[in-house]
CSV table of C-alpha atoms and ligand atoms in Angstrom, one decimal:
chain,number,residue,atom,x,y,z
A,245,MET,CA,13.9,1.6,20.6
A,246,GLN,CA,12.3,-1.4,18.9
A,247,ILE,CA,12.3,-2.2,15.2
A,248,LEU,CA,8.9,-2.9,13.6
A,249,ASP,CA,9.8,-6.0,11.6
A,250,GLY,CA,7.6,-5.9,8.5
A,251,LYS,CA,9.6,-8.6,6.8
A,252,ALA,CA,8.9,-11.1,9.7
A,253,LEU,CA,5.3,-10.2,9.9
A,254,ALA,CA,4.8,-10.4,6.2
A,255,ALA,CA,6.3,-13.9,6.1
A,256,LYS,CA,3.9,-15.0,8.8
A,257,ILE,CA,0.9,-13.5,6.9
A,258,ARG,CA,2.1,-15.1,3.7
A,259,LYS,CA,2.3,-18.5,5.4
A,260,LYS,CA,-1.3,-18.2,6.6
A,261,ALA,CA,-2.4,-17.0,3.2
A,262,ALA,CA,-0.9,-20.1,1.6
A,263,ASP,CA,-2.9,-22.2,4.2
A,264,ASP,CA,-6.1,-20.2,3.4
A,265,VAL,CA,-5.6,-20.8,-0.3
A,266,ALA,CA,-5.1,-24.5,0.2
A,267,SER,CA,-8.4,-24.7,2.0
A,268,LEU,CA,-10.2,-22.7,-0.6
A,269,LYS,CA,-8.8,-25.0,-3.2
A,270,ASN,CA,-10.3,-27.9,-1.3
A,271,LYS,CA,-13.7,-26.2,-1.9
A,272,GLY,CA,-12.9,-25.9,-5.6
A,273,ILE,CA,-11.9,-22.2,-5.5
A,274,THR,CA,-8.5,-21.1,-6.8
A,275,PRO,CA,-8.1,-17.4,-6.0
A,276,GLY,CA,-7.1,-15.4,-9.2
A,277,LEU,CA,-5.4,-12.1,-9.6
A,278,ALA,CA,-5.1,-10.2,-12.9
A,279,VAL,CA,-2.6,-7.4,-13.3
A,280,VAL,CA,-2.6,-4.7,-16.0
A,281,LEU,CA,0.9,-3.5,-16.8
A,282,VAL,CA,1.3,-0.7,-19.4
A,283,GLY,CA,4.7,0.4,-20.8
A,284,ASP,CA,8.3,-0.3,-19.9
A,285,ASP,CA,8.8,1.5,-16.5
A,286,PRO,CA,11.5,-0.7,-14.9
A,287,ALA,CA,10.2,-0.1,-11.3
A,288,SER,CA,6.6,-1.1,-12.3
A,289,HIS,CA,8.0,-4.3,-14.0
A,290,THR,CA,10.0,-5.1,-10.8
A,291,TYR,CA,6.9,-4.6,-8.6
A,292,VAL,CA,4.7,-6.8,-10.9
A,293,LYS,CA,7.3,-9.5,-10.9
A,294,MET,CA,7.4,-9.5,-7.1
A,295,LYS,CA,3.6,-9.7,-7.0
A,296,GLU,CA,3.6,-12.6,-9.5
A,297,LYS,CA,6.1,-14.5,-7.4
A,298,ALA,CA,4.2,-13.9,-4.2
A,299,CYS,CA,1.0,-15.2,-5.8
A,300,GLU,CA,2.8,-18.3,-7.1
A,301,GLU,CA,4.3,-19.1,-3.7
A,302,THR,CA,0.9,-18.7,-2.1
A,303,GLY,CA,-1.0,-20.8,-4.7
A,304,ILE,CA,-2.9,-17.9,-6.1
A,305,TYR,CA,-3.4,-18.0,-9.9
A,306,SER,CA,-2.1,-14.8,-11.5
A,307,ILE,CA,-2.1,-13.4,-15.0
A,308,VAL,CA,-0.3,-10.3,-16.2
A,309,HIS,CA,-1.7,-8.3,-19.2
A,310,LYS,CA,1.3,-6.5,-20.5
A,311,MET,CA,0.5,-3.7,-22.9
A,312,PRO,CA,2.7,-1.4,-24.9
A,313,ILE,CA,3.1,2.2,-23.8
A,314,ASP,CA,1.0,3.6,-26.8
A,315,ILE,CA,-2.0,1.3,-26.1
A,316,SER,CA,-5.3,3.1,-26.4
A,317,GLU,CA,-7.5,3.8,-23.4
A,318,ALA,CA,-10.3,1.9,-25.0
A,319,LYS,CA,-8.2,-1.3,-25.2
A,320,ILE,CA,-7.3,-1.1,-21.5
A,321,LEU,CA,-11.0,-0.5,-20.6
A,322,GLU,CA,-12.0,-3.5,-22.8
A,323,THR,CA,-9.4,-5.7,-21.1
A,324,ILE,CA,-10.7,-4.7,-17.6
A,325,GLU,CA,-14.3,-5.3,-18.6
A,326,MET,CA,-13.2,-8.8,-19.8
A,327,MET,CA,-11.6,-9.5,-16.4
A,328,ASN,CA,-14.6,-8.1,-14.6
A,329,GLN,CA,-16.7,-10.8,-16.3
A,330,ASN,CA,-14.1,-13.6,-15.8
A,331,PRO,CA,-15.3,-15.9,-13.0
A,332,ASN,CA,-11.7,-17.2,-12.3
A,333,ILE,CA,-10.4,-13.7,-11.6
A,334,ASP,CA,-11.1,-12.4,-8.0
A,335,GLY,CA,-8.8,-9.4,-8.0
A,336,ILE,CA,-7.8,-6.8,-10.6
A,337,LEU,CA,-4.8,-4.6,-10.1
A,338,ILE,CA,-3.8,-1.7,-12.4
A,339,GLN,CA,-0.1,-1.1,-12.0
A,340,LEU,CA,0.4,2.6,-11.6
A,341,PRO,CA,1.5,5.0,-13.0
A,342,LEU,CA,-0.2,4.8,-16.4
A,343,PRO,CA,1.1,6.8,-19.4
A,344,ALA,CA,0.0,10.4,-19.6
A,345,HIS,CA,-2.5,9.9,-22.5
A,346,ILE,CA,-4.6,7.5,-20.3
A,347,ASP,CA,-7.2,8.8,-17.9
A,348,THR,CA,-6.1,6.9,-14.8
A,349,GLN,CA,-9.2,7.6,-12.7
A,350,LYS,CA,-11.4,6.4,-15.6
A,351,VAL,CA,-9.4,3.2,-15.7
A,352,LEU,CA,-9.6,2.7,-12.0
A,353,ASN,CA,-13.4,3.4,-12.1
A,354,THR,CA,-13.8,0.6,-14.6
A,355,VAL,CA,-12.5,-2.1,-12.2
A,356,SER,CA,-15.5,-3.8,-10.6
A,357,PRO,CA,-15.5,-2.7,-6.9
A,358,GLU,CA,-15.9,-6.4,-5.9
A,359,LYS,CA,-12.5,-7.1,-7.6
A,360,ASP,CA,-10.8,-3.9,-6.6
A,361,VAL,CA,-8.1,-5.5,-4.4
A,362,ASP,CA,-6.1,-2.3,-4.4
A,363,GLY,CA,-9.0,-0.3,-2.9
A,364,PHE,CA,-8.7,2.5,-5.4
A,365,HIS,CA,-12.3,2.5,-6.8
A,366,PRO,CA,-14.4,5.5,-5.5
A,367,PHE,CA,-16.9,3.0,-4.0
A,368,ASN,CA,-14.2,1.5,-1.8
A,369,VAL,CA,-12.7,4.9,-1.1
A,370,GLY,CA,-16.1,6.0,0.1
A,371,ASN,CA,-16.5,2.9,2.3
A,372,LEU,CA,-13.1,3.6,3.9
A,373,VAL,CA,-14.1,7.2,4.7
A,374,LEU,CA,-17.3,5.9,6.3
A,375,ASP,CA,-15.5,3.1,8.1
A,376,ILE,CA,-17.4,0.4,6.3
A,377,ASP,CA,-15.6,-2.9,5.8
A,378,SER,CA,-14.3,-3.0,2.2
A,379,PHE,CA,-11.1,-3.2,0.2
A,380,VAL,CA,-8.4,-0.9,1.6
A,381,PRO,CA,-5.2,0.1,-0.2
A,382,CYS,CA,-2.5,-2.4,0.5
A,383,THR,CA,0.3,-0.1,1.8
A,384,PRO,CA,-1.7,1.8,4.5
A,385,LEU,CA,-3.5,-1.5,5.4
A,386,GLY,CA,0.0,-3.1,5.9
A,387,VAL,CA,1.0,-0.2,8.2
A,388,MET,CA,-2.2,-0.8,10.3
A,389,LYS,CA,-1.4,-4.6,10.6
A,390,LEU,CA,2.1,-3.8,11.6
A,391,LEU,CA,1.0,-1.5,14.4
A,392,GLU,CA,-1.6,-4.1,15.5
A,393,GLU,CA,1.1,-6.8,15.6
A,394,TYR,CA,3.1,-4.8,18.1
A,395,ASP,CA,0.1,-3.9,20.2
A,396,ILE,CA,0.2,-0.2,19.2
A,397,HIS,CA,-3.2,1.4,19.3
A,398,PRO,CA,-3.6,4.8,17.6
A,399,LYS,CA,-6.7,5.7,19.7
A,400,GLY,CA,-6.1,9.1,21.3
A,401,MET,CA,-2.6,9.6,19.7
A,402,ASP,CA,-1.5,12.7,17.9
A,403,ALA,CA,-0.6,11.2,14.5
A,404,CYS,CA,1.0,13.0,11.6
A,405,VAL,CA,0.9,11.6,8.0
A,406,VAL,CA,3.4,13.2,5.6
A,407,GLY,CA,2.4,12.7,2.0
A,408,ALA,CA,-1.2,13.0,0.8
A,409,SER,CA,-1.5,10.8,-2.3
A,410,ASN,CA,-4.6,8.9,-3.1
A,411,ILE,CA,-2.8,5.6,-2.7
A,412,VAL,CA,-0.7,6.2,0.4
A,413,GLY,CA,-1.3,9.3,2.5
A,414,LYS,CA,-5.0,9.9,2.2
A,415,PRO,CA,-6.1,6.3,3.0
A,416,MET,CA,-3.5,6.2,5.8
A,417,MET,CA,-5.2,9.3,7.3
A,418,HIS,CA,-8.7,7.7,7.2
A,419,LEU,CA,-7.5,4.5,8.7
A,420,LEU,CA,-5.9,6.3,11.6
A,421,LEU,CA,-9.0,8.6,12.0
A,422,ASN,CA,-11.2,5.5,12.0
A,423,LYS,CA,-9.1,4.2,14.9
A,424,PHE,CA,-9.6,7.6,16.7
A,425,ALA,CA,-6.2,9.1,16.3
A,426,THR,CA,-6.0,12.9,15.9
A,427,VAL,CA,-4.5,13.2,12.5
A,428,ASP,CA,-2.5,16.0,10.8
A,429,ILE,CA,-1.8,15.4,7.1
A,430,CYS,CA,1.0,17.2,5.4
A,431,HIS,CA,2.1,17.6,1.8
A,432,ILE,CA,4.3,19.6,-0.5
A,433,TYR,CA,2.5,22.9,0.3
A,434,THR,CA,2.6,22.5,4.1
A,435,LYS,CA,4.1,25.7,5.5
A,436,ASP,CA,6.2,24.4,8.3
A,437,LEU,CA,6.5,20.6,8.2
A,438,LYS,CA,8.5,20.4,11.4
A,439,THR,CA,5.7,22.0,13.5
A,440,HIS,CA,3.5,19.1,12.5
A,441,THR,CA,6.0,16.2,12.7
A,442,SER,CA,7.6,17.2,16.0
A,443,ARG,CA,4.3,17.0,17.9
A,444,ALA,CA,3.4,13.5,16.6
A,445,ASP,CA,3.2,10.4,18.8
A,446,LEU,CA,2.9,8.5,15.6
A,447,LEU,CA,4.7,9.8,12.5
A,448,ILE,CA,4.0,8.1,9.2
A,449,VAL,CA,5.9,9.3,6.1
A,450,GLY,CA,5.3,8.4,2.5
A,451,VAL,CA,6.7,11.0,0.2
A,452,GLY,CA,9.7,9.7,-1.8
A,453,LYS,CA,12.4,12.0,-0.6
A,454,GLN,CA,15.5,10.7,1.1
A,455,ASN,CA,16.3,12.2,4.5
A,456,LEU,CA,13.1,14.4,4.5
A,457,ILE,CA,12.7,13.6,8.2
A,458,THR,CA,15.6,14.5,10.3
A,459,LYS,CA,16.2,14.0,14.1
A,460,ASP,CA,15.1,17.5,15.0
A,461,MET,CA,11.7,16.9,13.4
A,462,VAL,CA,10.8,13.9,15.6
A,463,LYS,CA,9.4,13.9,19.2
A,464,GLU,CA,11.3,11.9,21.8
A,465,GLY,CA,9.7,8.4,22.1
A,466,ALA,CA,7.7,8.7,18.9
A,467,ILE,CA,6.6,5.8,16.7
A,468,VAL,CA,8.0,6.3,13.2
A,469,ILE,CA,6.7,4.5,10.1
A,470,ASP,CA,8.7,5.0,6.9
A,471,ILE,CA,6.8,4.2,3.7
A,472,GLY,CA,9.1,6.0,1.3
A,473,ILE,CA,11.3,4.1,-1.2
A,474,ASN,CA,14.3,5.9,-2.7
A,475,LYS,CA,17.3,4.7,-4.5
A,476,THR,CA,20.6,6.3,-3.5
A,477,ASP,CA,23.3,7.2,-6.1
A,478,GLU,CA,25.1,4.0,-4.9
A,479,GLY,CA,22.0,2.0,-5.7
A,480,LYS,CA,21.0,1.4,-2.1
A,481,ILE,CA,17.3,1.5,-1.1
A,482,THR,CA,16.4,4.0,1.6
A,483,GLY,CA,13.2,5.5,3.0
A,484,ASP,CA,12.3,9.1,3.7
A,485,VAL,CA,13.6,9.1,7.3
A,486,ASP,CA,17.2,9.7,8.4
A,487,PHE,CA,17.1,6.3,10.1
A,488,GLU,CA,20.5,6.3,11.7
A,489,ASN,CA,19.9,9.6,13.6
A,490,VAL,CA,16.2,9.3,14.1
A,491,ALA,CA,16.0,5.7,15.4
A,492,PRO,CA,17.7,6.4,18.8
A,493,LYS,CA,14.9,8.9,19.6
A,494,CYS,CA,12.0,6.5,18.8
A,495,SER,CA,10.1,4.0,20.8
A,496,TYR,CA,9.5,2.1,17.5
A,497,ILE,CA,10.6,2.5,14.0
A,498,THR,CA,10.3,0.7,10.7
A,499,PRO,CA,13.5,-0.1,8.7
A,500,VAL,CA,13.7,0.4,4.9
A,501,PRO,CA,14.0,-2.1,3.4
A,502,GLY,CA,12.2,-4.7,5.6
A,503,GLY,CA,9.5,-2.5,7.0
A,504,VAL,CA,6.4,-1.5,5.1
A,505,GLY,CA,7.4,-2.8,1.7
A,506,PRO,CA,6.9,-6.5,2.4
A,507,MET,CA,3.6,-5.8,4.2
A,508,THR,CA,2.2,-4.2,1.0
A,509,ILE,CA,2.6,-7.4,-1.0
A,510,ALA,CA,1.3,-9.5,1.9
A,511,MET,CA,-1.9,-7.4,2.1
A,512,LEU,CA,-2.4,-7.8,-1.7
A,513,LEU,CA,-2.5,-11.6,-1.1
A,514,VAL,CA,-4.9,-11.2,1.8
A,515,ASN,CA,-7.2,-8.9,-0.2
A,516,THR,CA,-7.2,-11.3,-3.1
A,517,ILE,CA,-8.1,-14.2,-0.9
A,518,ASN,CA,-10.9,-12.2,0.8
A,519,ALA,CA,-12.3,-11.4,-2.7
A,520,ALA,CA,-12.2,-15.1,-3.6
A,521,ARG,CA,-14.1,-16.0,-0.4
A,522,LYS,CA,-17.0,-13.9,-1.6
A,523,ARG,CA,-17.3,-15.8,-4.8
B,36,LIG,P1,3.2,10.6,-4.8
B,36,LIG,O1,4.3,11.3,-5.6
B,36,LIG,O2,1.9,10.3,-5.5
B,36,LIG,O3,2.9,11.5,-3.5
B,36,LIG,C1,3.8,12.2,-2.8
B,36,LIG,C2,3.2,13.0,-1.7
B,36,LIG,O4,4.3,13.6,-0.9
B,36,LIG,C3,2.3,14.2,-2.2
B,36,LIG,O5,1.2,14.3,-1.4
B,36,LIG,C4,3.2,15.4,-2.1
B,36,LIG,O6,2.4,16.6,-1.9
B,36,LIG,C5,4.0,15.0,-0.9
B,36,LIG,N1,5.3,15.7,-0.8
B,36,LIG,C6,6.2,15.9,-1.8
B,36,LIG,N2,7.3,16.5,-1.3
B,36,LIG,C7,7.0,16.9,0.0
B,36,LIG,C8,7.7,17.6,1.0
B,36,LIG,N3,8.9,18.1,0.7
B,36,LIG,N4,7.2,17.7,2.2
B,36,LIG,C9,6.0,17.2,2.4
B,36,LIG,N5,5.3,16.5,1.5
B,36,LIG,C10,5.8,16.3,0.3
B,36,LIG,O7,3.9,9.3,-4.2
B,36,LIG,P2,3.2,8.0,-3.5
B,36,LIG,O8,2.8,7.1,-4.6
B,36,LIG,O9,2.2,8.4,-2.5
B,36,LIG,O10,4.5,7.3,-2.8
B,36,LIG,C11,5.2,8.0,-1.8
B,36,LIG,C12,6.4,7.2,-1.4
B,36,LIG,O11,6.0,5.9,-0.9
B,36,LIG,C13,7.3,6.9,-2.6
B,36,LIG,O12,8.6,6.9,-2.1
B,36,LIG,C14,6.9,5.5,-3.0
B,36,LIG,O13,7.9,4.8,-3.6
B,36,LIG,C15,6.6,4.9,-1.6
B,36,LIG,N6,5.7,3.8,-1.7
B,36,LIG,C16,6.0,2.7,-0.9
B,36,LIG,C17,5.2,1.6,-0.9
B,36,LIG,C18,5.7,0.5,-0.1
B,36,LIG,O14,5.1,-0.6,-0.3
B,36,LIG,N7,6.6,0.7,0.9
B,36,LIG,C19,4.0,1.6,-1.6
B,36,LIG,C20,3.6,2.7,-2.3
B,36,LIG,C21,4.5,3.8,-2.3
């Protein structure tokens, strides 16, 4: 069994990102990322702080628009329009979730597709489905980079994605399909999860439920990628896979923390730099 070390790969990617930013700066371009953060959700604030710090370390200019929880939708849209027009901003990120009174899709649709570094705009989603080069959501993109780093090629594999959200599971499914894997996608209404997971050569899980995937649900020699982030009662971070018991059965597995998480932030930097290159 080999660990897929996302932390190490992310550090390597971030180092290269800093070099790329330095050469862009030599050409007079400082990549810029704007973040919209609404409300007081502690997890969202933590994620945004991590993103800000990563930008700072890489030399990317970043600005966070913090808004109160009762902000109007019109005000959010106005702020996005302003950033769409701002030539110093290459990437716009809407930290999710937004409060219930806001139409999330309408907000995401307002971000210019050229600045949509999260890959959530329908234009970029469509490009992903058609396998046209464009912005791809950072977490599934990070998973693909991690597989690539370890010379793992999904072509011809039976893959199973557990979790079907717009930001994790669905783009993951399309990326794997674009690489010619045969993909099963499971969700809360899947009748018998184990039937699907246990035949997968490549099992990718992003649900948010500790120990959802147990040893009996995994094929011998499978590659297991755990996207889930859960906090135990003791305050420990874990994924969705029962790592201790599943790992001995795997050919490769990601740890949590230190697997997919660091890759997500690294991919945000890469997407922002790529947006700046197109200025
Ligand atoms: P979400 O709540 O939007 O989606 C969860 C998905 O899991 C849904 O499709 C739902 O149908 C499915 N699901 C729920 N219970 C299930 C069950 N018992 N069996 C099978 N499927 C089930 O969540 P999300 O935003 O997609 O995030 C999923 C997980 O990934 C969370 O733990 C989140 O914290 C984590 N995440 C991690 C990163 C990272 O960088 N590592 C990034 C984004 C999200």
